[in-house]
PDB file of C-alpha atoms in Angstrom:
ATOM      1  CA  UNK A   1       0.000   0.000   0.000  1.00 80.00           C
ATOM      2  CA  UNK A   2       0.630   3.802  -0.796  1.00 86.00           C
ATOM      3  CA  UNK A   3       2.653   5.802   2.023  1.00 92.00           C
ATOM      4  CA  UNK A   4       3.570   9.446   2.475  1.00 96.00           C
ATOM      5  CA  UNK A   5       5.561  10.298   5.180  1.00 96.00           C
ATOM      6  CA  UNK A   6       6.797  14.024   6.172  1.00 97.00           C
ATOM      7  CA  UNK A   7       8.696  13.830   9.301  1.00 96.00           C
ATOM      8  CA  UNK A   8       7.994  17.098  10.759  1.00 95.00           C
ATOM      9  CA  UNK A   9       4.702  18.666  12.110  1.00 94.00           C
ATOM     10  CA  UNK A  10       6.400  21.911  12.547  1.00 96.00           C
ATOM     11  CA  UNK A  11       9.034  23.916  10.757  1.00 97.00           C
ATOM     12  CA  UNK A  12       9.788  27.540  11.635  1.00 97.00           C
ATOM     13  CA  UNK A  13      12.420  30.184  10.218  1.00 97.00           C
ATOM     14  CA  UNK A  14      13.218  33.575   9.720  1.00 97.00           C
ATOM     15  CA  UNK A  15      12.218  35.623   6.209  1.00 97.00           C
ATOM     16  CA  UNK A  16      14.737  35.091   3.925  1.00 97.00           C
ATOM     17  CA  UNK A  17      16.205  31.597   4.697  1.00 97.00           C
ATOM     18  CA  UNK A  18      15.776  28.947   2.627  1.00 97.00           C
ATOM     19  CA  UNK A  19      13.156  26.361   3.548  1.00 97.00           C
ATOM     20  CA  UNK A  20      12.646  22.417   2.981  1.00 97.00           C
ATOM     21  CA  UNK A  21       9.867  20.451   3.524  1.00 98.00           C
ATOM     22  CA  UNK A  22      10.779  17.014   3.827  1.00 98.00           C
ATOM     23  CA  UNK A  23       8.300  14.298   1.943  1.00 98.00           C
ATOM     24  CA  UNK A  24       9.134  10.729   1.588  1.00 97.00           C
ATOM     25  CA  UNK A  25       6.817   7.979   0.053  1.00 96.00           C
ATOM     26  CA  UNK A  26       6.225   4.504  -0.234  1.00 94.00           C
ATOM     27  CA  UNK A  27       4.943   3.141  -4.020  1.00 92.00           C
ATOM     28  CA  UNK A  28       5.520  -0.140  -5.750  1.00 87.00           C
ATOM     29  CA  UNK A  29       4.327   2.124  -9.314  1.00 83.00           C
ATOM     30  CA  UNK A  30       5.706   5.015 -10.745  1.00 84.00           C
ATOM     31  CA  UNK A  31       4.247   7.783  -8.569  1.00 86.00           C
ATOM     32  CA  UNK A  32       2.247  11.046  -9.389  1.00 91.00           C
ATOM     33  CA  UNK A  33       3.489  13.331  -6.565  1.00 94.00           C
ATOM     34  CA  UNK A  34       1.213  16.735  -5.276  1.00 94.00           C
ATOM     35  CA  UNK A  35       2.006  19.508  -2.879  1.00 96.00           C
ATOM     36  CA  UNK A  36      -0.683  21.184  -1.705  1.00 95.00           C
ATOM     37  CA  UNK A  37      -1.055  24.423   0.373  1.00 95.00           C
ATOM     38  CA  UNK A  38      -3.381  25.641   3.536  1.00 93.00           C
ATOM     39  CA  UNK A  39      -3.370  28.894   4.593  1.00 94.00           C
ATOM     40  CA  UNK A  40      -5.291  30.201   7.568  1.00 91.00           C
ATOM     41  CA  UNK A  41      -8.979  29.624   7.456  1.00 87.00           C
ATOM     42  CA  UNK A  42      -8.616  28.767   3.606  1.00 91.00           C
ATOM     43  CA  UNK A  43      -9.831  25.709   1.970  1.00 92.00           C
ATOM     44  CA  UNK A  44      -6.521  23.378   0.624  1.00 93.00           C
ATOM     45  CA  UNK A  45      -5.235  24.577  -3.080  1.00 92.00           C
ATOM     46  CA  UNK A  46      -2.743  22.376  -5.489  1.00 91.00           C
ATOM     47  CA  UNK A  47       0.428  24.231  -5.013  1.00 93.00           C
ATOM     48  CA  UNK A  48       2.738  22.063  -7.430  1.00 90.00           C
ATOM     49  CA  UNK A  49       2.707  18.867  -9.753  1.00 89.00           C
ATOM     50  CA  UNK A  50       5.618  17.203 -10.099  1.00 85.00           C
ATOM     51  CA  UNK A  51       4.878  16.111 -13.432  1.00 80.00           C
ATOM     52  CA  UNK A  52       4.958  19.744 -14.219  1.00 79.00           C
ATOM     53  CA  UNK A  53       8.074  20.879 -12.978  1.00 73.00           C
ATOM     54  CA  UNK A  54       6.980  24.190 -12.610  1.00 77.00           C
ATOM     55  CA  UNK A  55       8.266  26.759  -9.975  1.00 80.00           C
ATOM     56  CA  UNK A  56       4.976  28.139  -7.838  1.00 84.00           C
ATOM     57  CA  UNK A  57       5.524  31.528  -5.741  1.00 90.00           C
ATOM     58  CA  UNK A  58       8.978  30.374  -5.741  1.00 91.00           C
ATOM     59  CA  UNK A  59       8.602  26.916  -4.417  1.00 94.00           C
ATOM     60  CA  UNK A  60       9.885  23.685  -6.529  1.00 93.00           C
ATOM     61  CA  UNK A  61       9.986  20.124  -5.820  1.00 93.00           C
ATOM     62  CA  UNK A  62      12.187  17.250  -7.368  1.00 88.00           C
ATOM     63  CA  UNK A  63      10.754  13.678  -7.719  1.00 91.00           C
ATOM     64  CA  UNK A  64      14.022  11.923  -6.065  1.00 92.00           C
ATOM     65  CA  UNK A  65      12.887   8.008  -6.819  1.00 90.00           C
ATOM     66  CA  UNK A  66      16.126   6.626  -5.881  1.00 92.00           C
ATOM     67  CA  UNK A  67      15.834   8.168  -2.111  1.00 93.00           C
ATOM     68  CA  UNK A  68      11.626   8.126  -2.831  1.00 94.00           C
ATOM     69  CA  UNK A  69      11.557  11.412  -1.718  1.00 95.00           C
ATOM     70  CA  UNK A  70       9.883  14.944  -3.091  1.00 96.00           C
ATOM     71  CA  UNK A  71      11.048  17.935  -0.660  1.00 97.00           C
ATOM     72  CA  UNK A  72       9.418  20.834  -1.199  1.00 96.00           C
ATOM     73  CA  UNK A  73      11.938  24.117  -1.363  1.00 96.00           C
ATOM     74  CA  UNK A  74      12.155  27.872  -1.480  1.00 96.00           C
ATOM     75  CA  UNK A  75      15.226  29.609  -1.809  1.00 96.00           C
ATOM     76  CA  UNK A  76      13.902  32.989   0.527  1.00 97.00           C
ATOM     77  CA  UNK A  77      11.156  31.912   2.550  1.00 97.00           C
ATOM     78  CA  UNK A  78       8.567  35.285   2.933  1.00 97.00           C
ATOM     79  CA  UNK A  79       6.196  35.759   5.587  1.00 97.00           C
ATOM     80  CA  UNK A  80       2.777  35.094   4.019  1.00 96.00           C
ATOM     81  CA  UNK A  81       4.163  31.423   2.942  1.00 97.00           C
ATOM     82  CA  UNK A  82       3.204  30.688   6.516  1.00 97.00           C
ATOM     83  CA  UNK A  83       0.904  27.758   6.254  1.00 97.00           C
ATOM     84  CA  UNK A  84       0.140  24.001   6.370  1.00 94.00           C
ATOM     85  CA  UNK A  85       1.370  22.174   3.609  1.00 97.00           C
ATOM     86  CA  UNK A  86       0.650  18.614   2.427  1.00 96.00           C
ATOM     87  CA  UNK A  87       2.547  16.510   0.123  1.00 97.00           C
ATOM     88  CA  UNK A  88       0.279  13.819  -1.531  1.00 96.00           C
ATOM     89  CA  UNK A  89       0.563  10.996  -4.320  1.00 95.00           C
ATOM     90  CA  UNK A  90      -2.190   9.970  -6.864  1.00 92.00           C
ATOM     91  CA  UNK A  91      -2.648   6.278  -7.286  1.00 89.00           C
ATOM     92  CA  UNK A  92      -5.600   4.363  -9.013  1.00 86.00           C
ATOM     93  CA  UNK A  93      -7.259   8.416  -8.496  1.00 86.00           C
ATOM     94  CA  UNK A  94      -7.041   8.879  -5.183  1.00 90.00           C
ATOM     95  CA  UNK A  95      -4.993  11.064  -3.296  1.00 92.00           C
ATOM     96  CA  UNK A  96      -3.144   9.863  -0.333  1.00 93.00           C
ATOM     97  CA  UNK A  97      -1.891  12.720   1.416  1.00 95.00           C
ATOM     98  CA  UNK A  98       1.105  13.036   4.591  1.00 95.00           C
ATOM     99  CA  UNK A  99       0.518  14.156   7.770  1.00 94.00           C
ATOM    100  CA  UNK A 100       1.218  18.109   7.274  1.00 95.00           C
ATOM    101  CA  UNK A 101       3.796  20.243   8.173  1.00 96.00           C
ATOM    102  CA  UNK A 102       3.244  23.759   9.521  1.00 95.00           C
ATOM    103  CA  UNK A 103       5.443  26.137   8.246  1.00 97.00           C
ATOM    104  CA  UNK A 104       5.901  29.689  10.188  1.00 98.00           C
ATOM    105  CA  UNK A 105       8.227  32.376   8.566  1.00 98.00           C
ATOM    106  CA  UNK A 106       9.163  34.972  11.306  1.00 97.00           C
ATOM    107  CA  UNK A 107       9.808  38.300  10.613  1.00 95.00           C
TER     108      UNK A 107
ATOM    109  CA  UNK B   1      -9.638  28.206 -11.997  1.00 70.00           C
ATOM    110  CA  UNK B   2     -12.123  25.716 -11.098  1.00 83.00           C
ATOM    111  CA  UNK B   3     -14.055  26.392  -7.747  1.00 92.00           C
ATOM    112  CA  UNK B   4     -15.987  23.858  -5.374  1.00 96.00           C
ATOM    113  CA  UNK B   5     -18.216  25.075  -3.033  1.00 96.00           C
ATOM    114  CA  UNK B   6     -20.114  23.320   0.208  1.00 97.00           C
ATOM    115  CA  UNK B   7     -23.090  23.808   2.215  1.00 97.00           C
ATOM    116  CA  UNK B   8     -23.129  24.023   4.906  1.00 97.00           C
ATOM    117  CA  UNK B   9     -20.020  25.504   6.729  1.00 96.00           C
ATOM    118  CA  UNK B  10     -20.931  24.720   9.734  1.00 96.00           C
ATOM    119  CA  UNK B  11     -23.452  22.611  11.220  1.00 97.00           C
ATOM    120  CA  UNK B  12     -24.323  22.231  14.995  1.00 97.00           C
ATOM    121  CA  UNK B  13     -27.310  19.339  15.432  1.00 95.00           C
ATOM    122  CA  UNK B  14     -28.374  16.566  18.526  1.00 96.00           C
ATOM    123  CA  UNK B  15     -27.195  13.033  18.765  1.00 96.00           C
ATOM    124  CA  UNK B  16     -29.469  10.897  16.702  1.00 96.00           C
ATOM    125  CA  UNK B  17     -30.261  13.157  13.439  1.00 96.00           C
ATOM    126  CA  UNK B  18     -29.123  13.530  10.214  1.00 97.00           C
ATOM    127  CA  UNK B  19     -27.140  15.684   8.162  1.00 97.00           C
ATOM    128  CA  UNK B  20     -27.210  16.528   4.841  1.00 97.00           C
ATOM    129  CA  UNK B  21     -23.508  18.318   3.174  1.00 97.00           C
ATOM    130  CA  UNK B  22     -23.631  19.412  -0.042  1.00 97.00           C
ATOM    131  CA  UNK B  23     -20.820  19.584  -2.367  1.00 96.00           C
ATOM    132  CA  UNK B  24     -20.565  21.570  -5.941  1.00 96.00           C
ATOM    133  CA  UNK B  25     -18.269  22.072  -8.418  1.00 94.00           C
ATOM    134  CA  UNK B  26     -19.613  25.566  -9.510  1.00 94.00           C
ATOM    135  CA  UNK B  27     -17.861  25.850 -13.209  1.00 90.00           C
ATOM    136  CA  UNK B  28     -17.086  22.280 -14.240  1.00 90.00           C
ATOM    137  CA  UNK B  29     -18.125  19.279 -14.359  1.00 90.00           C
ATOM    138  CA  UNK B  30     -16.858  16.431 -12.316  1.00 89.00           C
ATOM    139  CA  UNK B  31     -17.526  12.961 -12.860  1.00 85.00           C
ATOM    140  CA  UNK B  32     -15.612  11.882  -9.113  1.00 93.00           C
ATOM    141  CA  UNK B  33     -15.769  13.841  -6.008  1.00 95.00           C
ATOM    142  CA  UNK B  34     -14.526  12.883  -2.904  1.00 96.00           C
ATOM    143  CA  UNK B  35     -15.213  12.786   0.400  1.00 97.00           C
ATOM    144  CA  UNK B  36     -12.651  13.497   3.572  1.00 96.00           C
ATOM    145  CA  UNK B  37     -12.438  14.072   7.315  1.00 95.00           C
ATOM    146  CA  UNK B  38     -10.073  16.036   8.372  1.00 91.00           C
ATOM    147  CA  UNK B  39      -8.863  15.825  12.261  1.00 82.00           C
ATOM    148  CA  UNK B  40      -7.515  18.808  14.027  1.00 78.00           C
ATOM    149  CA  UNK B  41      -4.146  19.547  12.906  1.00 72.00           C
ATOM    150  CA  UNK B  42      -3.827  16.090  11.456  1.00 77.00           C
ATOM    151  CA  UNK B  43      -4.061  14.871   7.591  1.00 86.00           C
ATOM    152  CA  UNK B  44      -6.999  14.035   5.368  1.00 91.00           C
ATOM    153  CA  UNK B  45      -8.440  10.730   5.473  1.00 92.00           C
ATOM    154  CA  UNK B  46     -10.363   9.915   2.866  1.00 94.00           C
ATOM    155  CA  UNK B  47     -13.707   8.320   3.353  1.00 96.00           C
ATOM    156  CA  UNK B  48     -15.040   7.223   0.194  1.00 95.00           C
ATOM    157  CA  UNK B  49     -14.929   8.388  -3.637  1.00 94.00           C
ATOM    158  CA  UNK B  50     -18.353   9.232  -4.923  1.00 91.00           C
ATOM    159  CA  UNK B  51     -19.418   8.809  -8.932  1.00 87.00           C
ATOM    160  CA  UNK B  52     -21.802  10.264 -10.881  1.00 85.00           C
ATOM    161  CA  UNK B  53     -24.249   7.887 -11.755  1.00 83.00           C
ATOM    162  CA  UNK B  54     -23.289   5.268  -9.529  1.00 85.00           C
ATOM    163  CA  UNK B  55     -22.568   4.204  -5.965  1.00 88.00           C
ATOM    164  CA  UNK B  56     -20.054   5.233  -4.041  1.00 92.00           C
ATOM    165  CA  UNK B  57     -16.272   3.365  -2.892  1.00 94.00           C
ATOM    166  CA  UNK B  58     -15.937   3.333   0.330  1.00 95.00           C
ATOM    167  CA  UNK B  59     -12.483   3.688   2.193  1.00 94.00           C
ATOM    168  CA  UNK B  60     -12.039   0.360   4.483  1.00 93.00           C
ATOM    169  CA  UNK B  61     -13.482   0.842   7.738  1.00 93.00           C
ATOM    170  CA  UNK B  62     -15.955   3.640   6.949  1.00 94.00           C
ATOM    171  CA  UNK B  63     -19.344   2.572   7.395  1.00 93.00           C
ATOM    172  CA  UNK B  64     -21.069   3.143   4.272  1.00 92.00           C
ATOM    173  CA  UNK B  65     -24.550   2.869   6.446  1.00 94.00           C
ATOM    174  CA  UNK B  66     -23.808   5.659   8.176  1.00 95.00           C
ATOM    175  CA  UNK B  67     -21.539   8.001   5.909  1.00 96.00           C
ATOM    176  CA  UNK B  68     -24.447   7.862   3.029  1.00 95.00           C
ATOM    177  CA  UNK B  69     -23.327   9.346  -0.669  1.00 94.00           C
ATOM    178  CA  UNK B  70     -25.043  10.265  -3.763  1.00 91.00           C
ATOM    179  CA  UNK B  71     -23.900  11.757  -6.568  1.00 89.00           C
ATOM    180  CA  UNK B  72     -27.312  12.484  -8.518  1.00 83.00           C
ATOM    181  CA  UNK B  73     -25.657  14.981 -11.336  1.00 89.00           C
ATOM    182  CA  UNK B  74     -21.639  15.319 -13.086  1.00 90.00           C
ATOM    183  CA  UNK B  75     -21.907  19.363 -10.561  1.00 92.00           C
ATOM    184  CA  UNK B  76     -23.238  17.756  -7.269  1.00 94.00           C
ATOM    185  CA  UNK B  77     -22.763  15.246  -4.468  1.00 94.00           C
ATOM    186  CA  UNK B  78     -24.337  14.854  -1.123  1.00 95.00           C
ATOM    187  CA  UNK B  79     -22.788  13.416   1.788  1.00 97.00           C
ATOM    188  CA  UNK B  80     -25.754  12.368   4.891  1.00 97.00           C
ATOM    189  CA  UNK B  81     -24.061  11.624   8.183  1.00 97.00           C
ATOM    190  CA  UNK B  82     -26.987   9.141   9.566  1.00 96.00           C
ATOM    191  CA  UNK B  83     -27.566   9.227  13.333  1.00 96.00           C
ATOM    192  CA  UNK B  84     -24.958  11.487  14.057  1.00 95.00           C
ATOM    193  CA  UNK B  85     -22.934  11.065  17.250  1.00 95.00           C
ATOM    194  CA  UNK B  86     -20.742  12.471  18.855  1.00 95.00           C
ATOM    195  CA  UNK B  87     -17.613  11.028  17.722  1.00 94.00           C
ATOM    196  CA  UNK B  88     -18.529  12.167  14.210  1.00 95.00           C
ATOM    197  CA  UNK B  89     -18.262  15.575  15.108  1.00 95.00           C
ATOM    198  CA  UNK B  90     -15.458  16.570  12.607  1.00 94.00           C
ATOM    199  CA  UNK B  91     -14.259  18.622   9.516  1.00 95.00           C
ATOM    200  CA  UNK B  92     -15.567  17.409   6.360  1.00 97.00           C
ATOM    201  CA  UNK B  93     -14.153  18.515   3.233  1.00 97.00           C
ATOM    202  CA  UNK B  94     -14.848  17.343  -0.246  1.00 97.00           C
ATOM    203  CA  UNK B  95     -12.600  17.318  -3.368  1.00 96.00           C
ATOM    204  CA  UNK B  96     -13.666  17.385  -7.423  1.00 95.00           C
ATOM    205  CA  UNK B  97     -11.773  15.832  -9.886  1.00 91.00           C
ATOM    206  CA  UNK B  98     -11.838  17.522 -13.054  1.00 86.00           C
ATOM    207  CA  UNK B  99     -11.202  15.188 -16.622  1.00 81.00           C
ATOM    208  CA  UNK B 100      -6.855  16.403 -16.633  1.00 78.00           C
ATOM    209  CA  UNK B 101      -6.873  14.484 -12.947  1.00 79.00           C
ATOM    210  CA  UNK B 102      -6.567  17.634 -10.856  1.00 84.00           C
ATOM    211  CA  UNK B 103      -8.595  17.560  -7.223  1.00 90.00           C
ATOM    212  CA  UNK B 104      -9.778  20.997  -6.413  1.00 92.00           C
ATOM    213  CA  UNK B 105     -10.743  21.396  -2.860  1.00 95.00           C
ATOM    214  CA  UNK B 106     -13.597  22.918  -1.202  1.00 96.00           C
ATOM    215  CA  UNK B 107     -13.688  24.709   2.179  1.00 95.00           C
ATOM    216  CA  UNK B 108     -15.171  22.378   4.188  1.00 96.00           C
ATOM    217  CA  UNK B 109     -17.698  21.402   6.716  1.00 97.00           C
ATOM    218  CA  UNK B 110     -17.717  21.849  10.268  1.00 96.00           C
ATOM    219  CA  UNK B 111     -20.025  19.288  12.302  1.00 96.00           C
ATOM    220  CA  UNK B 112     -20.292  19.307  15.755  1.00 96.00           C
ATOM    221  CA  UNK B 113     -22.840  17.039  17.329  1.00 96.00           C
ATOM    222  CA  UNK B 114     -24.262  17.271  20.744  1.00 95.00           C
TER     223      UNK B 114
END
């Protein structure tokens, strides 16, 4: 069965520091990999695809398969990208998501 | 982009009724919606994955008795919590799938039974 792991619930630092996310999976297939994005009192939004490889307000993730891992990163981290984020992976059209990491950016 | 909304956003009712939750895609049309509960500060679980025209998959260990799901049109699915208790007091947020595989989300449901 599908797994997503990311190993921390919380993640702070200071505006202007890089960030990482940490995601790790579990897939026997070739997986479809998500980030998604909750900000405070918003419903969740698709932040990035990997199939896409496209850079969203600054953010990119790299499928890793050898270390099954897709970390989510931003070079500058800014306040407002202070929010819960969920990595998830499609299989047979369902999402299985991770547990969430809450991300604060300090001033 | 594409929007789904849900009705209610909150709903407060006694042990022993029903509730209805409504779930639209407002400017698309989705063949699959699903259905999740979302625990405080803790991931999505997805409950079951409702299609139009047909009944719904249900997610091992959800009770399909009691977590009832119809998807009557390819714009709207219902979700009836039957003889709500308190343990299902929750978040409940469905998802539509449009046809290039993307979920969009909506902003959930907030039950609280007494």
């Amino acid at each position: 069965a599908q797994r997503v792991t990311q190993p921390e619930k919380l993640l702070s630092v200071f505006k202007g520091a890089p960030v990482e996310l940490k995601c790790n999976y579990s897939y026997s297939g070739s997986p479809e990999l998500f980030w998604y994005v909750q900000y405070s009192r918003q419903r969740l939004q698709l932040l990035l695809r990997h199939i896409s490889r496209e850079s969203i307000k600054g953010f990119t993730a790299d499928l890793n398969k050898g270390e099954t891992s897709f970390h989510l990163k931003k070079p500058f981290a800014q306040e407002e990208d202070s929010a819960m984020y969920y990595c998830a992976l499609l299989s047979y059209g369902k999402l299985t998501f991770g547990q969430g990491t809450i991300l604060t950016v300090h001033p | 982009g594409a929007v789904v909304s849900q009705h209610p956003s909150r709903v407060i009712c006694k042990s022993g009724t029903s509730v209805k939750i409504e779930c639209r895609s407002l400017d698309f049309q989705a063949t699959t919606m699903f259905w999740y509960r979302q625990f405080p500060k803790k991931s999505l679980m997805l409950m079951a994955t409702s299609n139009e025209g047909s009944k719904a998959t249900y997610e091992q260990g959800v009770e399909k008795d009691k977590f009832l799901i119809n998807h009557a049109s390819l714009t709207l699915s219902t979700l009836t919590v039957t003889s709500a208790h308190p343990e299902d007091s929750s978040f409940y947020i469905c998802s539509a799938r449009t046809f290039a595989d993307t979920q969009y989300f909506g902003p959930g449901t907030r039950l609280t039974v007494l």
